[in-house]
mmCIF file of C-alpha atoms in Angstrom:
data_model
loop_
_atom_site.group_PDB
_atom_site.id
_atom_site.type_symbol
_atom_site.label_atom_id
_atom_site.label_comp_id
_atom_site.label_asym_id
_atom_site.label_seq_id
_atom_site.Cartn_x
_atom_site.Cartn_y
_atom_site.Cartn_z
ATOM 1 C CA MET A 20 -13.631 8.044 -26.214
ATOM 2 C CA LYS A 21 -10.398 7.060 -25.316
ATOM 3 C CA GLN A 22 -9.053 5.136 -22.418
ATOM 4 C CA VAL A 23 -7.789 6.949 -19.336
ATOM 5 C CA PHE A 24 -7.352 4.454 -16.755
ATOM 6 C CA ASP A 25 -5.793 0.880 -17.333
ATOM 7 C CA ARG A 26 -3.700 -1.702 -15.430
ATOM 8 C CA PRO A 27 -0.052 0.180 -15.134
ATOM 9 C CA ARG A 28 2.591 -1.738 -17.391
ATOM 10 C CA THR A 29 4.374 -3.063 -14.318
ATOM 11 C CA LEU A 30 1.748 -4.605 -12.821
ATOM 12 C CA LEU A 31 1.785 -8.212 -13.936
ATOM 13 C CA ASP A 32 -1.771 -9.579 -15.448
ATOM 14 C CA ALA A 33 -2.123 -12.105 -11.699
ATOM 15 C CA ARG A 34 -4.619 -12.222 -10.067
ATOM 16 C CA PHE A 35 -4.074 -10.768 -6.247
ATOM 17 C CA HIS A 36 -4.639 -13.339 -3.589
ATOM 18 C CA TYR A 37 -5.259 -10.913 -1.400
ATOM 19 C CA CYS A 38 -8.850 -10.939 0.671
ATOM 20 C CA PRO A 39 -11.612 -8.630 -0.595
ATOM 21 C CA GLY A 40 -10.991 -5.047 -0.060
ATOM 22 C CA CYS A 41 -7.254 -5.526 1.434
ATOM 23 C CA HIS A 42 -4.881 -2.434 0.655
ATOM 24 C CA HIS A 43 -2.179 -4.186 -0.366
ATOM 25 C CA GLY A 44 -3.561 -4.360 -4.249
ATOM 26 C CA THR A 45 -4.031 -0.721 -4.131
ATOM 27 C CA ILE A 46 -0.713 0.062 -2.698
ATOM 28 C CA HIS A 47 0.793 -2.583 -5.394
ATOM 29 C CA ARG A 48 -0.963 -0.561 -7.850
ATOM 30 C CA ILE A 49 0.540 2.983 -6.947
ATOM 31 C CA ILE A 50 3.852 1.540 -6.976
ATOM 32 C CA ALA A 51 3.664 0.049 -10.099
ATOM 33 C CA GLU A 52 1.693 3.269 -11.446
ATOM 34 C CA THR A 53 4.680 5.568 -9.986
ATOM 35 C CA LEU A 54 7.695 3.403 -11.423
ATOM 36 C CA ASP A 55 5.663 3.445 -15.034
ATOM 37 C CA ARG A 56 5.625 7.357 -14.993
ATOM 38 C CA MET A 57 8.902 7.830 -13.751
ATOM 39 C CA GLU A 58 10.401 5.072 -16.277
ATOM 40 C CA LEU A 59 12.039 3.228 -13.649
ATOM 41 C CA ARG A 60 10.514 -0.256 -14.447
ATOM 42 C CA GLU A 61 13.594 -1.804 -16.101
ATOM 43 C CA ASN A 62 15.950 -0.189 -13.050
ATOM 44 C CA THR A 63 14.195 -1.125 -9.823
ATOM 45 C CA ILE A 64 15.011 -3.640 -7.569
ATOM 46 C CA GLY A 65 12.276 -4.731 -5.127
ATOM 47 C CA ILE A 66 12.682 -6.722 -1.818
ATOM 48 C CA ALA A 67 9.505 -8.474 -0.665
ATOM 49 C CA PRO A 68 8.561 -9.109 3.188
ATOM 50 C CA VAL A 69 7.580 -11.687 4.990
ATOM 51 C CA GLY A 70 3.695 -11.515 4.701
ATOM 52 C CA CYS A 71 0.709 -11.025 3.022
ATOM 53 C CA ALA A 72 2.902 -9.314 0.377
ATOM 54 C CA VAL A 73 5.475 -12.409 0.198
ATOM 55 C CA MET A 74 4.399 -12.743 -3.337
ATOM 56 C CA LEU A 75 4.834 -9.673 -4.682
ATOM 57 C CA TYR A 76 7.665 -11.056 -7.456
ATOM 58 C CA ASP A 77 4.008 -12.769 -9.214
ATOM 59 C CA TYR A 78 2.409 -9.565 -9.325
ATOM 60 C CA MET A 79 5.121 -6.722 -10.717
ATOM 61 C CA ASP A 80 7.221 -7.066 -13.853
ATOM 62 C CA ILE A 81 10.356 -6.019 -11.914
ATOM 63 C CA ASP A 82 13.201 -7.813 -10.399
ATOM 64 C CA ILE A 83 12.045 -8.777 -6.640
ATOM 65 C CA LEU A 84 13.999 -10.435 -3.970
ATOM 66 C CA GLU A 85 12.559 -12.310 -1.062
ATOM 67 C CA ALA A 86 14.108 -10.999 2.472
ATOM 68 C CA PRO A 87 13.853 -13.223 5.592
ATOM 69 C CA HIS A 88 11.253 -11.947 8.409
ATOM 70 C CA GLY A 89 12.182 -8.097 8.910
ATOM 71 C CA ARG A 90 15.432 -8.374 6.962
ATOM 72 C CA ALA A 91 14.417 -6.250 3.910
ATOM 73 C CA PRO A 92 16.590 -3.313 4.573
ATOM 74 C CA ALA A 93 19.843 -5.355 5.260
ATOM 75 C CA LEU A 94 19.127 -6.937 1.865
ATOM 76 C CA ALA A 95 18.242 -3.594 0.346
ATOM 77 C CA THR A 96 21.419 -2.272 1.582
ATOM 78 C CA GLY A 97 23.616 -4.884 0.070
ATOM 79 C CA ILE A 98 21.877 -4.327 -3.240
ATOM 80 C CA LYS A 99 22.201 -0.975 -3.173
ATOM 81 C CA ARG A 100 25.673 -0.693 -1.988
ATOM 82 C CA SER A 101 26.996 -3.062 -4.914
ATOM 83 C CA LEU A 102 24.649 -1.707 -7.482
ATOM 84 C CA PRO A 103 24.281 2.105 -6.858
ATOM 85 C CA ASP A 104 23.031 2.980 -10.157
ATOM 86 C CA ARG A 105 19.422 0.877 -9.620
ATOM 87 C CA VAL A 106 16.409 1.773 -7.354
ATOM 88 C CA VAL A 107 15.609 -0.379 -4.514
ATOM 89 C CA PHE A 108 12.962 -0.719 -2.377
ATOM 90 C CA THR A 109 11.531 -2.389 0.515
ATOM 91 C CA TYR A 110 7.847 -3.245 0.862
ATOM 92 C CA GLN A 111 7.196 -4.547 4.351
ATOM 93 C CA GLY A 112 4.418 -4.909 6.616
ATOM 94 C CA ASP A 113 4.345 -3.818 10.430
ATOM 95 C CA GLY A 114 4.718 -7.266 11.940
ATOM 96 C CA ASP A 115 7.832 -7.394 9.773
ATOM 97 C CA LEU A 116 9.178 -3.972 9.815
ATOM 98 C CA ALA A 117 8.274 -2.719 13.564
ATOM 99 C CA SER A 118 8.428 -6.083 15.323
ATOM 100 C CA ILE A 119 10.973 -8.666 13.881
ATOM 101 C CA GLY A 120 12.937 -6.192 11.625
ATOM 102 C CA MET A 121 13.534 -3.222 14.176
ATOM 103 C CA GLY A 122 16.946 -3.742 14.415
ATOM 104 C CA GLU A 123 17.179 -3.485 10.714
ATOM 105 C CA ILE A 124 15.122 -0.884 10.021
ATOM 106 C CA VAL A 125 16.542 1.560 13.030
ATOM 107 C CA HIS A 126 20.206 0.536 11.626
ATOM 108 C CA ALA A 127 19.346 0.813 8.033
ATOM 109 C CA ALA A 128 17.654 4.403 8.613
ATOM 110 C CA ASN A 129 20.757 5.607 10.623
ATOM 111 C CA ARG A 130 23.190 4.724 8.157
ATOM 112 C CA GLY A 131 20.970 7.061 5.645
ATOM 113 C CA GLU A 132 21.045 4.045 3.497
ATOM 114 C CA ASN A 133 19.802 5.718 0.083
ATOM 115 C CA ILE A 134 16.742 3.328 -0.114
ATOM 116 C CA THR A 135 13.046 3.736 -0.174
ATOM 117 C CA VAL A 136 10.793 1.918 2.297
ATOM 118 C CA VAL A 137 6.969 1.425 2.044
ATOM 119 C CA PHE A 138 5.820 0.254 5.271
ATOM 120 C CA VAL A 139 2.283 -0.880 5.433
ATOM 121 C CA ASN A 140 0.523 -0.515 8.719
ATOM 122 C CA ASN A 141 -2.591 -2.623 9.573
ATOM 123 C CA THR A 142 -2.042 -2.807 12.849
ATOM 124 C CA THR A 143 -2.112 -6.634 12.927
ATOM 125 C CA TYR A 144 -0.211 -9.710 11.797
ATOM 126 C CA GLY A 145 -2.176 -10.166 8.831
ATOM 127 C CA MET A 146 -1.028 -13.684 7.299
ATOM 128 C CA THR A 147 -0.194 -15.590 10.379
ATOM 129 C CA GLY A 148 -4.286 -15.060 11.487
ATOM 130 C CA GLY A 149 -4.226 -11.558 13.203
ATOM 131 C CA GLN A 150 -1.757 -11.855 15.958
ATOM 132 C CA MET A 151 -0.849 -8.431 18.024
ATOM 133 C CA ALA A 152 1.725 -6.170 16.278
ATOM 134 C CA PRO A 153 3.340 -3.938 17.805
ATOM 135 C CA THR A 154 1.250 -1.108 16.083
ATOM 136 C CA THR A 155 -1.797 -2.962 17.003
ATOM 137 C CA LEU A 156 -4.002 -0.188 18.901
ATOM 138 C CA LEU A 157 -4.924 0.066 22.532
ATOM 139 C CA GLY A 158 -8.005 -1.943 23.306
ATOM 140 C CA GLN A 159 -7.829 -3.612 20.063
ATOM 141 C CA LYS A 160 -8.777 -7.463 20.170
ATOM 142 C CA THR A 161 -6.510 -9.678 18.049
ATOM 143 C CA THR A 162 -5.980 -13.506 18.940
ATOM 144 C CA THR A 163 -2.968 -12.890 21.086
ATOM 145 C CA SER A 164 -4.914 -10.203 22.687
ATOM 146 C CA PRO A 165 -8.451 -11.568 23.235
ATOM 147 C CA PHE A 166 -9.430 -8.596 25.479
ATOM 148 C CA GLY A 167 -7.841 -5.958 23.994
ATOM 149 C CA ARG A 168 -4.299 -4.766 23.742
ATOM 150 C CA ASP A 169 -3.253 -3.260 27.682
ATOM 151 C CA PHE A 170 -0.687 -0.708 27.808
ATOM 152 C CA ARG A 171 0.645 -2.023 31.309
ATOM 153 C CA THR A 172 1.434 -5.648 30.092
ATOM 154 C CA GLU A 173 2.021 -4.903 26.212
ATOM 155 C CA GLY A 174 3.025 -1.248 25.851
ATOM 156 C CA TYR A 175 1.667 1.065 23.406
ATOM 157 C CA PRO A 176 1.618 1.339 19.562
ATOM 158 C CA ILE A 177 4.833 2.218 18.115
ATOM 159 C CA ARG A 178 4.815 5.421 15.937
ATOM 160 C CA MET A 179 7.352 4.285 13.376
ATOM 161 C CA ALA A 180 7.265 7.498 10.565
ATOM 162 C CA GLU A 181 7.827 9.245 13.680
ATOM 163 C CA LEU A 182 10.458 7.220 15.471
ATOM 164 C CA LEU A 183 12.390 7.181 12.254
ATOM 165 C CA ALA A 184 12.046 10.974 11.152
ATOM 166 C CA GLY A 185 14.202 11.480 14.382
ATOM 167 C CA LEU A 186 17.278 9.701 13.056
ATOM 168 C CA GLU A 187 19.879 12.026 10.978
ATOM 169 C CA GLY A 188 20.300 9.346 8.210
ATOM 170 C CA VAL A 189 16.300 9.615 7.145
ATOM 171 C CA ALA A 190 15.503 11.791 4.228
ATOM 172 C CA TYR A 191 12.022 11.550 4.065
ATOM 173 C CA SER A 192 9.484 9.967 6.558
ATOM 174 C CA THR A 193 5.919 10.612 5.534
ATOM 175 C CA ARG A 194 2.657 8.666 6.789
ATOM 176 C CA VAL A 195 -0.475 8.198 4.242
ATOM 177 C CA THR A 196 -3.235 6.137 4.109
ATOM 178 C CA VAL A 197 -5.221 5.055 0.475
ATOM 179 C CA SER A 198 -8.544 4.623 2.056
ATOM 180 C CA SER A 199 -10.239 7.374 -0.507
ATOM 181 C CA PRO A 200 -9.342 8.305 -3.802
ATOM 182 C CA ALA A 201 -8.024 12.087 -2.153
ATOM 183 C CA HIS A 202 -5.812 9.866 -0.154
ATOM 184 C CA ILE A 203 -4.210 7.439 -2.562
ATOM 185 C CA ARG A 204 -3.093 10.705 -4.950
ATOM 186 C CA LYS A 205 -1.634 11.651 -1.728
ATOM 187 C CA ALA A 206 -0.122 8.658 -1.221
ATOM 188 C CA LYS A 207 1.144 8.139 -5.300
ATOM 189 C CA GLU A 208 3.093 11.523 -4.873
ATOM 190 C CA ALA A 209 4.637 10.610 -1.525
ATOM 191 C CA ILE A 210 5.847 7.440 -3.380
ATOM 192 C CA ARG A 211 6.894 9.302 -6.049
ATOM 193 C CA LYS A 212 8.804 12.046 -3.603
ATOM 194 C CA GLY A 213 10.543 9.052 -2.081
ATOM 195 C CA PHE A 214 11.973 7.494 -5.209
ATOM 196 C CA GLU A 215 12.822 10.926 -6.278
ATOM 197 C CA MET A 216 14.874 11.360 -2.973
ATOM 198 C CA GLN A 217 16.433 7.941 -3.914
ATOM 199 C CA LEU A 218 17.458 9.268 -7.317
ATOM 200 C CA LYS A 219 19.204 12.293 -5.805
ATOM 201 C CA GLY A 220 21.323 10.579 -3.615
ATOM 202 C CA MET A 221 19.452 12.118 -0.557
ATOM 203 C CA GLY A 222 19.396 9.165 1.892
ATOM 204 C CA PHE A 223 16.803 6.730 3.378
ATOM 205 C CA SER A 224 13.123 7.390 2.669
ATOM 206 C CA ILE A 225 10.076 5.832 4.590
ATOM 207 C CA ILE A 226 6.570 6.182 3.340
ATOM 208 C CA GLU A 227 4.159 4.443 5.707
ATOM 209 C CA VAL A 228 0.975 3.510 4.688
ATOM 210 C CA LEU A 229 -2.193 3.244 6.957
ATOM 211 C CA SER A 230 -3.993 0.153 5.264
ATOM 212 C CA THR A 231 -6.926 -2.303 6.230
ATOM 213 C CA CYS A 232 -7.147 -5.938 7.250
ATOM 214 C CA PRO A 233 -10.409 -6.732 6.859
ATOM 215 C CA THR A 234 -10.564 -10.422 7.476
ATOM 216 C CA ASN A 235 -8.405 -10.083 10.681
ATOM 217 C CA TRP A 236 -10.244 -6.899 12.187
ATOM 218 C CA GLY A 237 -13.437 -8.923 11.814
ATOM 219 C CA MET A 238 -14.983 -5.908 9.648
ATOM 220 C CA LYS A 239 -16.447 -5.096 6.170
ATOM 221 C CA PRO A 240 -13.934 -3.673 3.767
ATOM 222 C CA LEU A 241 -15.975 -0.418 4.035
ATOM 223 C CA ASP A 242 -16.190 -0.060 7.382
ATOM 224 C CA ALA A 243 -12.600 -0.996 7.740
ATOM 225 C CA GLN A 244 -11.522 1.991 5.671
ATOM 226 C CA LYS A 245 -13.427 3.969 7.986
ATOM 227 C CA ARG A 246 -11.433 2.780 11.249
ATOM 228 C CA VAL A 247 -8.570 3.883 9.490
ATOM 229 C CA LEU A 248 -9.780 7.497 8.777
ATOM 230 C CA GLY A 249 -11.221 7.559 12.398
ATOM 231 C CA GLU A 250 -9.409 5.296 15.124
ATOM 232 C CA MET A 251 -6.581 4.996 13.148
ATOM 233 C CA ALA A 252 -5.248 8.227 11.875
ATOM 234 C CA GLU A 253 -6.315 9.862 15.421
ATOM 235 C CA TYR A 254 -3.472 7.545 16.703
ATOM 236 C CA PHE A 255 -1.220 7.674 13.862
ATOM 237 C CA PRO A 256 -1.594 11.316 12.413
ATOM 238 C CA LEU A 257 -0.786 11.409 8.560
ATOM 239 C CA GLY A 258 1.681 13.943 7.280
ATOM 240 C CA VAL A 259 5.348 14.820 6.344
ATOM 241 C CA PHE A 260 7.532 14.121 9.497
ATOM 242 C CA LYS A 261 10.808 15.045 8.164
ATOM 243 C CA GLU A 262 12.203 16.343 4.424
ATOM 244 C CA ARG A 263 15.791 16.940 3.912
ATOM 245 C CA LYS A 264 16.008 19.861 1.572
ATOM 246 C CA GLN A 265 19.583 19.064 0.824
ATOM 247 C CA ALA A 266 21.957 16.085 0.589
ATOM 248 C CA ASP A 267 24.828 16.015 3.360
ATOM 249 C CA PHE A 268 27.032 15.913 0.643
ATOM 250 C CA ALA A 269 26.059 18.686 -1.573
ATOM 251 C CA MET B 14 -25.464 11.581 -22.059
ATOM 252 C CA ALA B 15 -22.590 9.135 -20.958
ATOM 253 C CA THR B 16 -18.976 11.126 -21.297
ATOM 254 C CA GLY B 17 -17.366 7.964 -19.701
ATOM 255 C CA ARG B 18 -17.501 4.530 -19.735
ATOM 256 C CA ILE B 19 -16.015 1.618 -17.378
ATOM 257 C CA GLU B 20 -15.559 -2.074 -17.910
ATOM 258 C CA ILE B 21 -15.247 -4.247 -14.752
ATOM 259 C CA ASP B 22 -13.798 -7.278 -15.108
ATOM 260 C CA PHE B 23 -16.090 -9.881 -13.752
ATOM 261 C CA GLU B 24 -13.834 -12.517 -12.831
ATOM 262 C CA ARG B 25 -11.257 -10.850 -11.184
ATOM 263 C CA CYS B 26 -13.657 -8.719 -8.525
ATOM 264 C CA LYS B 27 -14.111 -9.830 -5.333
ATOM 265 C CA ALA B 28 -16.874 -7.708 -4.147
ATOM 266 C CA CYS B 29 -15.570 -5.581 -1.518
ATOM 267 C CA GLU B 30 -17.844 -2.737 -2.168
ATOM 268 C CA LEU B 31 -15.216 -0.329 -1.758
ATOM 269 C CA CYS B 32 -16.045 1.252 -5.782
ATOM 270 C CA VAL B 33 -20.022 1.421 -5.044
ATOM 271 C CA PRO B 34 -20.068 4.688 -2.663
ATOM 272 C CA VAL B 35 -16.997 6.683 -4.405
ATOM 273 C CA CYS B 36 -18.995 6.873 -7.435
ATOM 274 C CA PRO B 37 -20.642 10.291 -7.797
ATOM 275 C CA LYS B 38 -23.498 9.510 -9.754
ATOM 276 C CA ASN B 39 -23.854 5.751 -8.131
ATOM 277 C CA CYS B 40 -23.181 4.212 -11.642
ATOM 278 C CA ILE B 41 -22.280 0.943 -9.847
ATOM 279 C CA GLU B 42 -24.021 -1.567 -7.847
ATOM 280 C CA MET B 43 -23.268 -5.166 -6.477
ATOM 281 C CA GLY B 44 -24.652 -7.796 -8.911
ATOM 282 C CA LYS B 45 -26.507 -11.187 -8.104
ATOM 283 C CA GLU B 46 -24.306 -13.177 -10.104
ATOM 284 C CA ILE B 47 -21.397 -15.457 -8.697
ATOM 285 C CA ASN B 48 -18.101 -15.448 -10.631
ATOM 286 C CA ARG B 49 -15.301 -18.233 -10.512
ATOM 287 C CA GLN B 50 -13.838 -16.880 -7.339
ATOM 288 C CA GLY B 51 -17.037 -17.411 -5.659
ATOM 289 C CA TYR B 52 -17.938 -13.578 -5.197
ATOM 290 C CA THR B 53 -21.017 -11.629 -6.380
ATOM 291 C CA ALA B 54 -19.246 -9.105 -8.724
ATOM 292 C CA ALA B 55 -20.073 -5.612 -8.931
ATOM 293 C CA VAL B 56 -21.803 -4.316 -12.150
ATOM 294 C CA PHE B 57 -22.133 -1.332 -14.194
ATOM 295 C CA ALA B 58 -25.549 -0.714 -13.600
ATOM 296 C CA ARG B 59 -26.400 2.992 -14.713
ATOM 297 C CA PRO B 60 -23.800 3.539 -17.800
ATOM 298 C CA ASP B 61 -25.855 6.480 -18.688
ATOM 299 C CA ASP B 62 -24.824 8.503 -15.668
ATOM 300 C CA CYS B 63 -20.909 7.608 -16.129
ATOM 301 C CA THR B 64 -18.867 10.686 -16.476
ATOM 302 C CA GLY B 65 -15.652 8.732 -16.481
ATOM 303 C CA CYS B 66 -13.890 10.204 -13.402
ATOM 304 C CA ALA B 67 -12.334 6.877 -12.810
ATOM 305 C CA LEU B 68 -12.807 7.305 -8.810
ATOM 306 C CA CYS B 69 -13.547 3.736 -8.850
ATOM 307 C CA ALA B 70 -10.772 2.413 -10.750
ATOM 308 C CA GLU B 71 -8.734 4.637 -8.745
ATOM 309 C CA THR B 72 -10.295 2.753 -5.737
ATOM 310 C CA CYS B 73 -10.485 -0.730 -7.018
ATOM 311 C CA PRO B 74 -8.059 -2.797 -4.931
ATOM 312 C CA ASP B 75 -8.103 -5.341 -7.467
ATOM 313 C CA VAL B 76 -7.679 -3.066 -10.331
ATOM 314 C CA CYS B 77 -10.662 -4.766 -12.019
ATOM 315 C CA ILE B 78 -12.097 -1.596 -13.606
ATOM 316 C CA ARG B 79 -10.932 0.252 -16.776
ATOM 317 C CA VAL B 80 -12.039 3.608 -17.702
ATOM 318 C CA TRP B 81 -12.788 5.597 -20.813
ATOM 319 C CA ARG B 82 -13.482 8.721 -21.238
#
């Protein structure tokens, strides 16, 4: 018998500090696997967010910088412009990207910066204790919306992939999840396509990944996965919202 | 006869149970022994049925599972 599955080379041996069943680990792994497969490990710079994934540099064997809250796209812009031959990606959560970093992400996307954004949407602020995020579903109870989110006071959950797909500078916008092996494979494909878009110089690519936060949702990991495929996928439909076939300069 | 084999890293497992229902042959069970992190890690309970499909490894968020086929 020969070994058919092992830790990807890009993933360091460190143990993840994430809670049991947290999808960050899966998403780290599929990014690492994609970098291995595309042979980009030596040539990639990642930007870590503020949030649970802040320690991304402990887990991946690539250069990683840590950006202040929500500012990852601004940092990525600077790196990509000064080192255009590198592959630059940001890894951001929903509190980081859709709330505090809303200005940065929208303008980086609108400028068509040639970067890849992996956006992990778990409908809550995971690291700080489960507060309401811009993506929190209506009726969802969090520590700052104890009676459930109400659109009359807190507005509606933001669909980032669709919102950014409306901008001219965006080359690729998709929403995937990692809640089953089939979905994991599709997510891996989406991340590969995001990096490919960047290598071709097509412009900004965003991969939104619906993820769980079993601890802050107060659910078992298996129930949390069911919630992603049920309630969450209903409001945040999976699919490709924009895919550019030809670069603007071509 | 098993056409595959897996190894679960006992110390790395956090007992999230995500690998248990994805196994088409029900080869994985939750164990009773507690690891150094304080979790009752999953165990490879029925090695004879394993086909080495790697769905468990694909699912494991902590990348604890290695697969041979």
